[in-house]
Short mmCIF file of C-alpha atoms in Angstrom, two decimals:
data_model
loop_
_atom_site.label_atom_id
_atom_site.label_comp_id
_atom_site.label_asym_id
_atom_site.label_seq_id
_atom_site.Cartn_x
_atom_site.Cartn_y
_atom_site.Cartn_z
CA UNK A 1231 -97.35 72.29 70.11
CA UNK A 1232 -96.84 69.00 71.59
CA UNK A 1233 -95.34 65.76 70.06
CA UNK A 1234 -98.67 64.88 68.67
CA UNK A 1235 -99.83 67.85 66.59
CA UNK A 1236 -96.29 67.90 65.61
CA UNK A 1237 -96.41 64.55 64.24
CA UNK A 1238 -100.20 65.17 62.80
CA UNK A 1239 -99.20 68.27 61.39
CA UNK A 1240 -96.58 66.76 59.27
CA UNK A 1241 -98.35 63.83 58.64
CA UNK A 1242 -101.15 66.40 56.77
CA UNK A 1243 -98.87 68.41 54.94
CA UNK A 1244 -97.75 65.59 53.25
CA UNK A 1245 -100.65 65.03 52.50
CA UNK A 1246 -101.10 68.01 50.67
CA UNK A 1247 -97.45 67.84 49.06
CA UNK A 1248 -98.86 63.99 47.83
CA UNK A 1249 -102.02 65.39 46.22
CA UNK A 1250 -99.91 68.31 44.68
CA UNK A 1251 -97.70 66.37 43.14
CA UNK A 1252 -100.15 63.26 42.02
CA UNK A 1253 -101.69 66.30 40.32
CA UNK A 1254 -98.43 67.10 38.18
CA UNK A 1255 -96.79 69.61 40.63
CA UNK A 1256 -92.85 70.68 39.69
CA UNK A 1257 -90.80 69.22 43.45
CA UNK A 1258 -90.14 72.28 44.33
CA UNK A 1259 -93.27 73.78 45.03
CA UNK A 1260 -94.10 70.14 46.32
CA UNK A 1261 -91.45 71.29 48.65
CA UNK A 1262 -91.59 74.81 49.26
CA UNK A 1263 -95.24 74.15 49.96
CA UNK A 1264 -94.52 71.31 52.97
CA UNK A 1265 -91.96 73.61 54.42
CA UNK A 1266 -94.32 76.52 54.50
CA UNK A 1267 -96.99 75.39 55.90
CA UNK A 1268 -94.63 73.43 59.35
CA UNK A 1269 -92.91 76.69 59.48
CA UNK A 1270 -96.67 78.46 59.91
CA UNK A 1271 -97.03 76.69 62.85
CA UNK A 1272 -93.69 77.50 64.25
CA UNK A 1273 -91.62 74.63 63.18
CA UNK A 1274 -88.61 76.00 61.32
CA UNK A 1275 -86.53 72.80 61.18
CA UNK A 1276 -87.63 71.38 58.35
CA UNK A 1277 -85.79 69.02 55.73
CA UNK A 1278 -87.57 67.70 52.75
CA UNK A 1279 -86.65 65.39 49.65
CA UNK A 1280 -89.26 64.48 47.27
CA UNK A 1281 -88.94 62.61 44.06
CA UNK A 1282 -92.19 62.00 41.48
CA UNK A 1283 -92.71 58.69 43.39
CA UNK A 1284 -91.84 59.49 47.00
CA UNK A 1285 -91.66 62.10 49.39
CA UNK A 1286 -89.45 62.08 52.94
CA UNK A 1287 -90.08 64.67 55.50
CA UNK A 1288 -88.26 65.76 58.58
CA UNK A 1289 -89.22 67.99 60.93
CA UNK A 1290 -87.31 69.30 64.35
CA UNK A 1291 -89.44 71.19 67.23
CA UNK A 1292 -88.47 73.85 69.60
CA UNK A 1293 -88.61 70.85 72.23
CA UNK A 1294 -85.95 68.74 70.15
CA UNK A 1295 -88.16 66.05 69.04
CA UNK A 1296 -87.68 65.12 65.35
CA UNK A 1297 -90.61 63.15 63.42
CA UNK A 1298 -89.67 61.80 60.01
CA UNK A 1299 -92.38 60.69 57.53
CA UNK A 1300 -92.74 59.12 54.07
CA UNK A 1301 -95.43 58.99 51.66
CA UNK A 1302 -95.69 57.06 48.44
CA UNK A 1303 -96.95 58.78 45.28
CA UNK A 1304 -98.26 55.76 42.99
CA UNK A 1305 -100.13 57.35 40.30
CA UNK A 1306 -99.24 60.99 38.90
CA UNK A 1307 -101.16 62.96 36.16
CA UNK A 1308 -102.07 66.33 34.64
CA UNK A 1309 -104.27 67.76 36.67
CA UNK A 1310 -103.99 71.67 36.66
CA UNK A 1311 -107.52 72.27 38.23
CA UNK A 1312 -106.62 70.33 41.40
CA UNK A 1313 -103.38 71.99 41.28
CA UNK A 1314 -104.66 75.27 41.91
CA UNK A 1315 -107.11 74.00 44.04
CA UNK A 1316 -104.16 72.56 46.60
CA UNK A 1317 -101.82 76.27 46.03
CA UNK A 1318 -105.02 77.86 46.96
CA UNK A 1319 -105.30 75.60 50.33
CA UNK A 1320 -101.62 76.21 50.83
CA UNK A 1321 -101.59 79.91 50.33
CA UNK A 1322 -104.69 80.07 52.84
CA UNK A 1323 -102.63 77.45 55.56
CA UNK A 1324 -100.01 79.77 55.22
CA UNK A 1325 -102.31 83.17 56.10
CA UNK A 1326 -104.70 82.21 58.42
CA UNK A 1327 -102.65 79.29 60.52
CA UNK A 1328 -106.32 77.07 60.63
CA UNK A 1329 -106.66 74.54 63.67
CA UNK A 1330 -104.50 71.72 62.40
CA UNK A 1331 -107.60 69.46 63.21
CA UNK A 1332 -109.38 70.65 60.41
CA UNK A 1333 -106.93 70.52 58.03
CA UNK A 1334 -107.18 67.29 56.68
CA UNK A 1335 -110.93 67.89 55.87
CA UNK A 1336 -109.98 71.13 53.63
CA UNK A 1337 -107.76 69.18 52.10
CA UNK A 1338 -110.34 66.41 51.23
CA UNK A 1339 -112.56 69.52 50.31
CA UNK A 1340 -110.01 71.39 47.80
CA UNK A 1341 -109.18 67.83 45.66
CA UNK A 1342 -112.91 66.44 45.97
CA UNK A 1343 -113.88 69.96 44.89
CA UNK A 1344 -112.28 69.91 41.35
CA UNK A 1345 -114.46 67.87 39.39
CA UNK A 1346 -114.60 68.96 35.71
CA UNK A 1347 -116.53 65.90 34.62
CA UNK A 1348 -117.75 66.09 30.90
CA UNK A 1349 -115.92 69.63 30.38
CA UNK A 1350 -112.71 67.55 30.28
CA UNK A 1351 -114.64 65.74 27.29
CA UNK A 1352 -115.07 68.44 25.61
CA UNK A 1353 -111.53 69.86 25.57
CA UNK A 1354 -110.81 65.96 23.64
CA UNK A 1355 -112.89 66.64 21.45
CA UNK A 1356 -112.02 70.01 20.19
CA UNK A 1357 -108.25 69.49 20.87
CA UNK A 1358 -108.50 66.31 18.45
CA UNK A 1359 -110.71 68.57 15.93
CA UNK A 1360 -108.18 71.34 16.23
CA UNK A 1361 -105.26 69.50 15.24
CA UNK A 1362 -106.62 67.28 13.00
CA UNK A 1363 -107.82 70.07 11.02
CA UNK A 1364 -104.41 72.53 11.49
CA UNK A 1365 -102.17 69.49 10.13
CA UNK A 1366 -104.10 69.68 6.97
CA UNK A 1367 -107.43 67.25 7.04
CA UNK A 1368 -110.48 68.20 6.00
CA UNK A 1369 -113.07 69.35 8.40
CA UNK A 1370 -114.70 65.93 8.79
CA UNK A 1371 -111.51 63.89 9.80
CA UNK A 1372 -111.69 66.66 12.29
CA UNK A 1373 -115.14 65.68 13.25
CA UNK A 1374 -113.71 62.48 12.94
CA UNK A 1375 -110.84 62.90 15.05
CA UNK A 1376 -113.24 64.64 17.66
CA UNK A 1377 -115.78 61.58 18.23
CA UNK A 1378 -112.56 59.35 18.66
CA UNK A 1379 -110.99 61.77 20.99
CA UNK A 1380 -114.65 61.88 23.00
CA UNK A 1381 -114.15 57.77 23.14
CA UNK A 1382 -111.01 58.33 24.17
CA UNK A 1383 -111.94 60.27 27.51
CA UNK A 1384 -114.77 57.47 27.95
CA UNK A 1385 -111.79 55.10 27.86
CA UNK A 1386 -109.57 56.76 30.61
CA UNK A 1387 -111.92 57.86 32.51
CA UNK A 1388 -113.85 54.23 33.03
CA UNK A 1389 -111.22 52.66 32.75
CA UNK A 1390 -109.45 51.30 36.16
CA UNK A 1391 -105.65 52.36 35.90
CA UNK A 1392 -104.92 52.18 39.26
CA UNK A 1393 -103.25 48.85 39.06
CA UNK A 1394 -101.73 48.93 35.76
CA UNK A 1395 -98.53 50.07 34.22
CA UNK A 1396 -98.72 53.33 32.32
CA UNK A 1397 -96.48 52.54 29.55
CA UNK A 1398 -98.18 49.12 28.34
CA UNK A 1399 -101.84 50.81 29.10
CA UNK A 1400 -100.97 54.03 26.56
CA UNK A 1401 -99.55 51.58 24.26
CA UNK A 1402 -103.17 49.64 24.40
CA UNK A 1403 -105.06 52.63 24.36
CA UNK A 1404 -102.75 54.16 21.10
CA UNK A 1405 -103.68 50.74 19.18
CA UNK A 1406 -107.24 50.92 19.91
CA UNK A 1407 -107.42 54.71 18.82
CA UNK A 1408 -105.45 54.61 15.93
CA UNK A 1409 -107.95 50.98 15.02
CA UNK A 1410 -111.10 53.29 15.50
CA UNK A 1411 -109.45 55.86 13.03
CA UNK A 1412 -108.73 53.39 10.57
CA UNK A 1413 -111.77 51.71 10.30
CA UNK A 1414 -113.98 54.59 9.64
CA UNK A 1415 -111.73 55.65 6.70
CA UNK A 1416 -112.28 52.19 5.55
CA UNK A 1417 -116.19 52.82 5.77
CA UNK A 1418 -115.96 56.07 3.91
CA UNK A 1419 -116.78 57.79 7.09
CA UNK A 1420 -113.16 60.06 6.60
CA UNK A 1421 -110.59 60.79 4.12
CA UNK A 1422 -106.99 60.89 5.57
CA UNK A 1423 -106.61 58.20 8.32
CA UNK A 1424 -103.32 60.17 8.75
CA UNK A 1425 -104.51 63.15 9.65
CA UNK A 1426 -107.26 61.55 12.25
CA UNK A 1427 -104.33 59.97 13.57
CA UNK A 1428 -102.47 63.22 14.20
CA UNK A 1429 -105.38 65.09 16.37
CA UNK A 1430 -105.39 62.06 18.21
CA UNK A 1431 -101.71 61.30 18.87
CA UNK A 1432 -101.95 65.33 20.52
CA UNK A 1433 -103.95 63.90 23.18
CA UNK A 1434 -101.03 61.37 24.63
CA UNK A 1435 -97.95 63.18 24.22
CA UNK A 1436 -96.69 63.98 27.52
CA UNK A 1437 -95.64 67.54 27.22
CA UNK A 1438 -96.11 68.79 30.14
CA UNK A 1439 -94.62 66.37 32.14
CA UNK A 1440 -91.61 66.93 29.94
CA UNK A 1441 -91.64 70.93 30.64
CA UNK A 1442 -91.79 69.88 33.90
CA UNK A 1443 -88.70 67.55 33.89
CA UNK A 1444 -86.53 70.16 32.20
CA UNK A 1445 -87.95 72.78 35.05
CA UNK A 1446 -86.46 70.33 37.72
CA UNK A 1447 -83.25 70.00 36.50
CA UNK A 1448 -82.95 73.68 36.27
CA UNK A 1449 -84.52 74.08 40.03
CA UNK A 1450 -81.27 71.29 40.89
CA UNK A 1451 -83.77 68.62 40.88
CA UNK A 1452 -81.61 66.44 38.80
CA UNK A 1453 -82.86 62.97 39.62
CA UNK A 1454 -86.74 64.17 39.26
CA UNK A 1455 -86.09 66.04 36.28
CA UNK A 1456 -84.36 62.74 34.76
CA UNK A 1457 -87.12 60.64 36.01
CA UNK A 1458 -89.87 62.64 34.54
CA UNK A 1459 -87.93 62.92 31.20
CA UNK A 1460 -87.10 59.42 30.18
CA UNK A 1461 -90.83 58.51 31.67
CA UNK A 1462 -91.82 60.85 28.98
CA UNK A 1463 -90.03 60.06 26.07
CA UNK A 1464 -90.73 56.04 27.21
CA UNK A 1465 -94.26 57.10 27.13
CA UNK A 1466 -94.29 58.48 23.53
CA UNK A 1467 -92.27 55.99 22.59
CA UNK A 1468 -95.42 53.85 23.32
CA UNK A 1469 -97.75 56.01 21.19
CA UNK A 1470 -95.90 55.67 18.17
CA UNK A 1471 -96.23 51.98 19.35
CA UNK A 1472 -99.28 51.76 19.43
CA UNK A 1473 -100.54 53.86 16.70
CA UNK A 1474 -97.92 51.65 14.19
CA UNK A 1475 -99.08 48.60 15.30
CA UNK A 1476 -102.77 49.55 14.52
CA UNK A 1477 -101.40 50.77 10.90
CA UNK A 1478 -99.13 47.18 10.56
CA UNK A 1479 -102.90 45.17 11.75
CA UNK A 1480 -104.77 46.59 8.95
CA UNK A 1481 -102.02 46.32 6.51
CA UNK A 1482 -101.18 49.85 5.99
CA UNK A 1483 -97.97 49.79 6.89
CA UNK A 1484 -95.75 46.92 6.19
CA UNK A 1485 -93.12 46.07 8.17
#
């Protein structure tokens, strides 16, 4: 392999190790993953550190030439489909040892190929139902809860984030569902705005990401576990937020 499939080669893996972990990957199959797929190819000399916003790759050839790369991770969600989509890819990289040409269109294939459109709409719906109803409202605030968590899905989904900051966009987005909750109790539509609140407020806490964090630190991923655990408690931090500021604006709640 010369100097420029080496440098290609690493250049799409990181790609891969990006997509993984903008998909909510733990690091260390972000990096076991990377260093898999160079060593496929016969590139043993690998060193990689990778944080929820960054990852740094180095390889070494049997020549002696090193190539160090970077990539930038600027937006990272739950996205388990995708996930297994990219292991799949990985696991088959690792197998079959592909031409390294056509990598970078299987990758395009495996992310482009997860598209669960409107099935994702239903899960917000019947996850908002669900809990609305287990925490003790009656089955229309669970109907309730489920149109709001359908608008909520609208709302993220058309919604440009790219741009924006997480914390002060889930803090919006909070206000805005617990406002919709609130005014259809006021129209007689419901009868506990509290419990409509409560199958909604399921669909923002970041649990997983938290799991994740505490996974990290136990894989010695200290600074990534840390990072992913203060994000998430900052992050509910924002739902209750946003969700008491809608109660204080219709003079529920008094502060």
């Amino acid at each position: 392999m010369n100097q420029k499939e080496s440098e290609y080669l690493l250049s799409v893996a990181l790609d891969i190790g990006k997509s993984m972990l903008g998909a909510g990957a733990e690091i260390w199959r972000v990096e076991d993953s990377i260093r898999r797929i160079c060593k496929t190819y016969s590139i043993d000399n690998v060193e990689i550190y990778a944080l929820t916003t960054l990852i740094i790759a180095t390889i070494k050839t049997k020549e002696g030439y090193h190539f160090t790369q970077s990539v930038r991770i600027k937006k990272v969600s739950n996205n388990l489909g995708k996930l297994e989509s990219l292991n799949e890819l990985s696991r088959y990289i690792c197998k079959n040892a592909p031409d390294i040409k056509d990598i970078e269109d299987m990758t395009k294939k495996a992310v482009s190929s997860v598209n669960c459109g409107y099935y994702n709409c239903i899960g917000y719906i019947l996850s908002s139902l669900s809990f609305a109803i287990f925490f003790g409202g009656s089955f229309l605030d669970g109907i309730l809860a489920g149109i709001i968590g359908g608008i909520v899905f609208f709302m993220e989904k058309y919604c440009n984030l790219d741009n924006s900051n997480n914390l002060i966009y889930t803090m919006i987005l909070s206000f805005i569902t617990g406002c919709f909750g609130i005014i259809l109790v006021k129209f007689g539509l419901g009868q506990n705005v509290d419990k409509i609140m409560i199958g909604n407020i399921m669909l923002f806490i970041p649990t997983l990401a938290l799991v994740n964090g505490v996974k990290d630190i136990f894989y010695r991923d200290i600074i990534a576990g840390l990072y992913r655990i203060i994000e998430s408690v900052l992050i509910a931090l924002s739902v209750a937020l946003g969700f008491g500021l809608s109660l204080v604006a219709f003079g529920i709640f008094h502060i």
